[in-house]
Short mmCIF file of C-alpha atoms in Angstrom, two decimals:
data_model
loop_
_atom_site.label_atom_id
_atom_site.label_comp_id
_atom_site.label_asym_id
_atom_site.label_seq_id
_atom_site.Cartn_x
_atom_site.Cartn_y
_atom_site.Cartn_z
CA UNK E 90 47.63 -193.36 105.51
CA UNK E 91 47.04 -197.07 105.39
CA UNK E 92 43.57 -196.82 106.84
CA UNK E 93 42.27 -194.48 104.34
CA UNK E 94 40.69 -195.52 100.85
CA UNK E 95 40.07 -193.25 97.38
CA UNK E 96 36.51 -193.40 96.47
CA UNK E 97 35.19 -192.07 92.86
CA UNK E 98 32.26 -189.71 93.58
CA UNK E 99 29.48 -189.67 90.25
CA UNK E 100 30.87 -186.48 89.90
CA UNK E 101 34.18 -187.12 88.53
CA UNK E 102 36.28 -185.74 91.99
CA UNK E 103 38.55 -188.04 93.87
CA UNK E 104 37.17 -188.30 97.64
CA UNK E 105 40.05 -189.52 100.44
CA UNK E 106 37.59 -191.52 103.24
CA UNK E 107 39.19 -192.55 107.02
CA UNK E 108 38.00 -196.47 107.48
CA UNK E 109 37.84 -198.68 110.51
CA UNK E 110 37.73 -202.04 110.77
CA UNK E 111 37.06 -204.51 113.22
CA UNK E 112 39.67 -206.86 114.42
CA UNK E 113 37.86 -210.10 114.84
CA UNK E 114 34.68 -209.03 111.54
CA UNK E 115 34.43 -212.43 109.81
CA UNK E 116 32.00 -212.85 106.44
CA UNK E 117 29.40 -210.52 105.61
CA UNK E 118 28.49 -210.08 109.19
CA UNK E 119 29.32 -206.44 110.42
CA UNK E 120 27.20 -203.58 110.65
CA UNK E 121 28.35 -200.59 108.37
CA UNK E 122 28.59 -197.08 109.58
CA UNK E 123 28.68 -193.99 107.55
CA UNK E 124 30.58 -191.36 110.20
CA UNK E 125 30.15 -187.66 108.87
CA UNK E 126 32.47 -185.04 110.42
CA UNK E 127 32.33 -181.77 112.30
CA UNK E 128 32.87 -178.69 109.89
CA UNK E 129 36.27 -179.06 111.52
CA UNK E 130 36.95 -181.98 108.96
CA UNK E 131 37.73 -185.67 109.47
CA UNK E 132 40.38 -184.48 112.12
CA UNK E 133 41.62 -186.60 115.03
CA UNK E 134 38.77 -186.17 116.95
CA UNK E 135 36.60 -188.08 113.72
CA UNK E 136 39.03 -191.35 113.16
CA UNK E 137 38.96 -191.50 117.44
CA UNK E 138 34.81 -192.04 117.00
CA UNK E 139 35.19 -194.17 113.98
CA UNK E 140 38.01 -196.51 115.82
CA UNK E 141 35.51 -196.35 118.56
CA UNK E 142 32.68 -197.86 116.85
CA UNK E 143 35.04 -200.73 115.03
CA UNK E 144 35.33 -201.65 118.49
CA UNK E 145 32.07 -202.46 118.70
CA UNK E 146 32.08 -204.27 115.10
CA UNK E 147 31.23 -201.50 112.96
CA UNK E 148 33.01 -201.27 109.37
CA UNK E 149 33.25 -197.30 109.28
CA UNK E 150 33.77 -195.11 106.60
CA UNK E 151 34.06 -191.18 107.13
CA UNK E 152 34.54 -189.10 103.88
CA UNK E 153 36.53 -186.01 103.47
CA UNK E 154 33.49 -183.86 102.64
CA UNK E 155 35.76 -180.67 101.63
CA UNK E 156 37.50 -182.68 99.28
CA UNK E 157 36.45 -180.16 96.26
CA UNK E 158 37.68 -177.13 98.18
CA UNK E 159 40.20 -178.57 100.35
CA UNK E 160 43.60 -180.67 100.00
CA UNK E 161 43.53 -184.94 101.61
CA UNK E 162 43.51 -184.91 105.10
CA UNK E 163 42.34 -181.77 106.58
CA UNK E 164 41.75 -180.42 109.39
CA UNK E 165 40.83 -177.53 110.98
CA UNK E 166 41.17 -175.07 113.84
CA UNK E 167 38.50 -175.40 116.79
CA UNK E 168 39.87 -172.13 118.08
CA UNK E 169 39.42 -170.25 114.32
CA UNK E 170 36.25 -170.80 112.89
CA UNK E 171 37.57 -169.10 110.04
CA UNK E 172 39.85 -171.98 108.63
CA UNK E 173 37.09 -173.81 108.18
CA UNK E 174 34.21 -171.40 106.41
CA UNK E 175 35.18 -171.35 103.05
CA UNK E 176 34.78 -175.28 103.02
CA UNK E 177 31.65 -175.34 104.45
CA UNK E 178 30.26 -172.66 102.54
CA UNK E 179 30.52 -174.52 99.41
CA UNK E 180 29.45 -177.31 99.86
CA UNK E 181 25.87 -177.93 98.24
CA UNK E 182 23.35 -180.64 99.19
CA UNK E 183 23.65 -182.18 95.53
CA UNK E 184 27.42 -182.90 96.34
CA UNK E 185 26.80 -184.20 99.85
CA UNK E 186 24.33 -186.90 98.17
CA UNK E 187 26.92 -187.77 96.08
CA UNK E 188 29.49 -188.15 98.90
CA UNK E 189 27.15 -189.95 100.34
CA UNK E 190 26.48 -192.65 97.60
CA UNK E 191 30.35 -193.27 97.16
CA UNK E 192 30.60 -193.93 100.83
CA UNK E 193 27.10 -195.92 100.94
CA UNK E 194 28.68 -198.25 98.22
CA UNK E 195 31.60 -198.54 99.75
CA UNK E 196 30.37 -200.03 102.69
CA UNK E 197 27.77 -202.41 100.34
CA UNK E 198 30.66 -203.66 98.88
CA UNK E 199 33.16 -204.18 101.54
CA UNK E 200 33.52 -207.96 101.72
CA UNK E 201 32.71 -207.67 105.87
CA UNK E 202 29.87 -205.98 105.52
CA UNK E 203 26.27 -206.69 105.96
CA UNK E 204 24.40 -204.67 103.32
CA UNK E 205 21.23 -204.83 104.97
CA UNK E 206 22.94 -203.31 108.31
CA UNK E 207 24.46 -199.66 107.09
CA UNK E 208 24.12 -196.91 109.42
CA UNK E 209 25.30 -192.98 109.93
CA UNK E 210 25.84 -190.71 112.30
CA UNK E 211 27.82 -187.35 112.21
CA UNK E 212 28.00 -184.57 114.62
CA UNK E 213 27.69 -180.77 114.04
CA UNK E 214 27.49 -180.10 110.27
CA UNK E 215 27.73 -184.02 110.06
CA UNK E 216 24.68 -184.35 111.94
CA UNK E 217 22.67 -182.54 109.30
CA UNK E 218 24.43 -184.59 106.45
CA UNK E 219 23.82 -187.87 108.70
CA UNK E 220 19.99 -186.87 108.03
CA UNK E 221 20.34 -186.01 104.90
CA UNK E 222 21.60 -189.38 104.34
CA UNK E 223 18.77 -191.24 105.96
CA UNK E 224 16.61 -189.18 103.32
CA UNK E 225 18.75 -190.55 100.04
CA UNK E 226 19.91 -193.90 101.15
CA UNK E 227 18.07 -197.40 102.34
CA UNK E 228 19.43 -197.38 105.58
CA UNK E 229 18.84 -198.69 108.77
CA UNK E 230 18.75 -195.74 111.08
CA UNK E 231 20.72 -192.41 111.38
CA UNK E 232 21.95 -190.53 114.38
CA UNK E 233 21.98 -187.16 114.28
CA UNK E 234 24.38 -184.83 117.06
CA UNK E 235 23.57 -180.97 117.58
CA UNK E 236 22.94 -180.71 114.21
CA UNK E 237 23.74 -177.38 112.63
CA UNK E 238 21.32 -175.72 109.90
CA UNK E 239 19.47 -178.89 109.93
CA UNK E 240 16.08 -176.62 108.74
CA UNK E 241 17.81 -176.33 105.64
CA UNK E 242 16.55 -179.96 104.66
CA UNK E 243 14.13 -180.68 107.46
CA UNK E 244 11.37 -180.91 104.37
CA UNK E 245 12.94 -183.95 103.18
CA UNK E 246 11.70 -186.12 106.11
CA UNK E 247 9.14 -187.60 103.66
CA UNK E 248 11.63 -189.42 102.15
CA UNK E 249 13.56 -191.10 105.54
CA UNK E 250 14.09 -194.64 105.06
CA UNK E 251 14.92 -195.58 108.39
CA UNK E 252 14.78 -194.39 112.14
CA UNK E 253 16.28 -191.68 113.59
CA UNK E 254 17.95 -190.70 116.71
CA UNK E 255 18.37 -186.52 117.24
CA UNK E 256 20.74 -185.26 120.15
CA UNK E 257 20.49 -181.86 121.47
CA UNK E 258 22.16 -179.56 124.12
CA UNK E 259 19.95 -177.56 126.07
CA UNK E 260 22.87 -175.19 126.77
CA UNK E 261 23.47 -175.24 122.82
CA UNK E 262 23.54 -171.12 121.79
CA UNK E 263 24.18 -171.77 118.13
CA UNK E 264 21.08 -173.98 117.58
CA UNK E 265 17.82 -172.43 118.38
CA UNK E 266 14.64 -174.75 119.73
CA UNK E 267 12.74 -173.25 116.56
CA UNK E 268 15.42 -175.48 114.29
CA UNK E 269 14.76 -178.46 116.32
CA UNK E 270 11.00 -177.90 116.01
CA UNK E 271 11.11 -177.40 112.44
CA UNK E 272 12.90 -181.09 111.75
CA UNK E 273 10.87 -182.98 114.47
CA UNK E 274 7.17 -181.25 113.14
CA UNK E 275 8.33 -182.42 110.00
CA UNK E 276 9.03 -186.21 111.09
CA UNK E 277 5.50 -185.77 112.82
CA UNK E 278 4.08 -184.45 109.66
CA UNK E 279 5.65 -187.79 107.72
CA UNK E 280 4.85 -190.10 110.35
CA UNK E 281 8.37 -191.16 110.75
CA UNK E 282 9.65 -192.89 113.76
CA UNK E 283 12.21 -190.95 115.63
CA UNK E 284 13.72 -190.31 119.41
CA UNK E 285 14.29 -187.19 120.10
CA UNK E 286 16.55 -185.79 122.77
CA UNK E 287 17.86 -182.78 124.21
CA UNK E 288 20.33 -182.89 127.34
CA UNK E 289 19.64 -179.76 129.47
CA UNK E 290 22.85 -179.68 130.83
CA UNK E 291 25.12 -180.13 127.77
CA UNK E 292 26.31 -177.11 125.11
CA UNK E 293 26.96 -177.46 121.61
CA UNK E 294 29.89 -180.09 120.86
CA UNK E 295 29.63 -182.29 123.78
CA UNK E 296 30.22 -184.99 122.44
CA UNK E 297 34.24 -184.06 121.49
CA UNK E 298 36.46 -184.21 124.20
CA UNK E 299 38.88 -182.13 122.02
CA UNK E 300 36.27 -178.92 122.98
CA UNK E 301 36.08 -176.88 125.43
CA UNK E 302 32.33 -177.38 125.48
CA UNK E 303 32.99 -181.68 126.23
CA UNK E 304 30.62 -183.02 128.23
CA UNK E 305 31.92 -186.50 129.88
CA UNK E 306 28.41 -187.38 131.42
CA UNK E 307 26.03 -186.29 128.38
CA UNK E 308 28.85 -188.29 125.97
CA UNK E 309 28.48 -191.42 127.73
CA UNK E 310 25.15 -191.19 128.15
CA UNK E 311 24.67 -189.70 124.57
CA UNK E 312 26.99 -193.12 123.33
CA UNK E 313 25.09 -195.98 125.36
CA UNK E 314 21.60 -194.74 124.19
CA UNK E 315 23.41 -194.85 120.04
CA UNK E 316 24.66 -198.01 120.13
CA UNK E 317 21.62 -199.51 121.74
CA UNK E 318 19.32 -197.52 119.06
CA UNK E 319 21.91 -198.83 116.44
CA UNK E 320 21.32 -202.09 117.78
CA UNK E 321 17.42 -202.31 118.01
CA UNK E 322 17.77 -201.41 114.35
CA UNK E 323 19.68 -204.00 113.42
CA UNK E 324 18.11 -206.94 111.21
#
């Protein structure tokens, strides 16, 4: 478990957090990235992404978001939706922020980091947490995968700090176009700056090639338009 580091949330709970590095990073140079999970946890599917983006010179950080409901390192089922609901049922958007913060200065304080250059992204549930984070942190931009229940905090767009890329699947069953409209009226409505997009031929999940619902074409596609958006946001 040499890759992961204990981070002290304001709340008093211990939260376990899967890091990348890059190989060749040197000073206070690399972008930071704040990687939020599926509800399936930060399973291998997760640390794959966040050893992904190292490669391109991210430092990445993805918390254990059940960690107040769930033991270090889990993961769940993608074939049992079941293992999974209790943890995601209790978490509340005051202990995501808080998550969020420990990760956030983290990254500020990692000695490879650039803290003008901190990112996130997260996919599924992570994808609603990724903009929540853009809405309680100064960063850069946020990317934002199928998000699920993003409605639930689509009135916070007011408060975005930086850009934000959304990703959608036009085949997606579990996420309706009125939850999509509700996040990107509200962006309108706060003048934000935003790209929204919604691949027709990709379902929920395509990003994960652990799914059955992987999409090879709408994930590479879906990966060179994020790490050019990362990179047009980067000071």
């Amino acid at each position: 478990m040499e890759k992961y580091v204990n981070l002290k949330v304001a709340d008093g709970t211990d939260m376990e957090a899967y890091t990348a590095i890059p190989a060749d990073a040197l000073g206070r140079n690399a972008p930071g990235l704040i990687l939020l999970q599926e509800a399936f946890g930060v399973n291998h599917h997760i640390r794959d992404v966040a050893d992904r983006f190292a490669l391109q010179g991210y430092v990445v950080i993805a918390p254990e978001l059940y960690h107040r409901t769930a033991p270090p390192y889990f993961e769940g089922d993608y074939t049992n939706f079941e293992t999974i609901k209790p943890h995601a049922s209790a978490m509340t958007i005051k202990d995501n922020e808080a998550d969020l913060k420990a990760a956030h200065h983290w990254l500020r304080h990692y000695e490879l980091v650039n803290p003008e250059n901190i990112f996130s992204i997260g996919y599924c549930m992570g994808g609603r947490i990724s903009f929540l984070a853009n809405t309680c942190l100064p960063l850069s931009a946020g990317v934002s995968y199928y998000s699920g229940n993003i409605a639930q905090v689509a009135e916070r767009a007011a408060s975005v700090s930086g850009r934000h890329l959304f990703f959608w699947g036009g085949l997606d069953k579990h996420i309706g176009q009125d939850q999509i409209d509700t996040v990107i009226k509200s962006m309108d409505a706060a003048g934000k700056d935003y790209i929204n997009v919604k691949i027709s031929y990709a379902d929920h999940g395509f990003n994960c090639d652990e799914r059955a619902s992987y999409n090879e074409k709408a994930a590479k596609e879906a990966w060179a338009l994020t790490l050019a958006f990362f990179k047009n946001n980067t000071v």
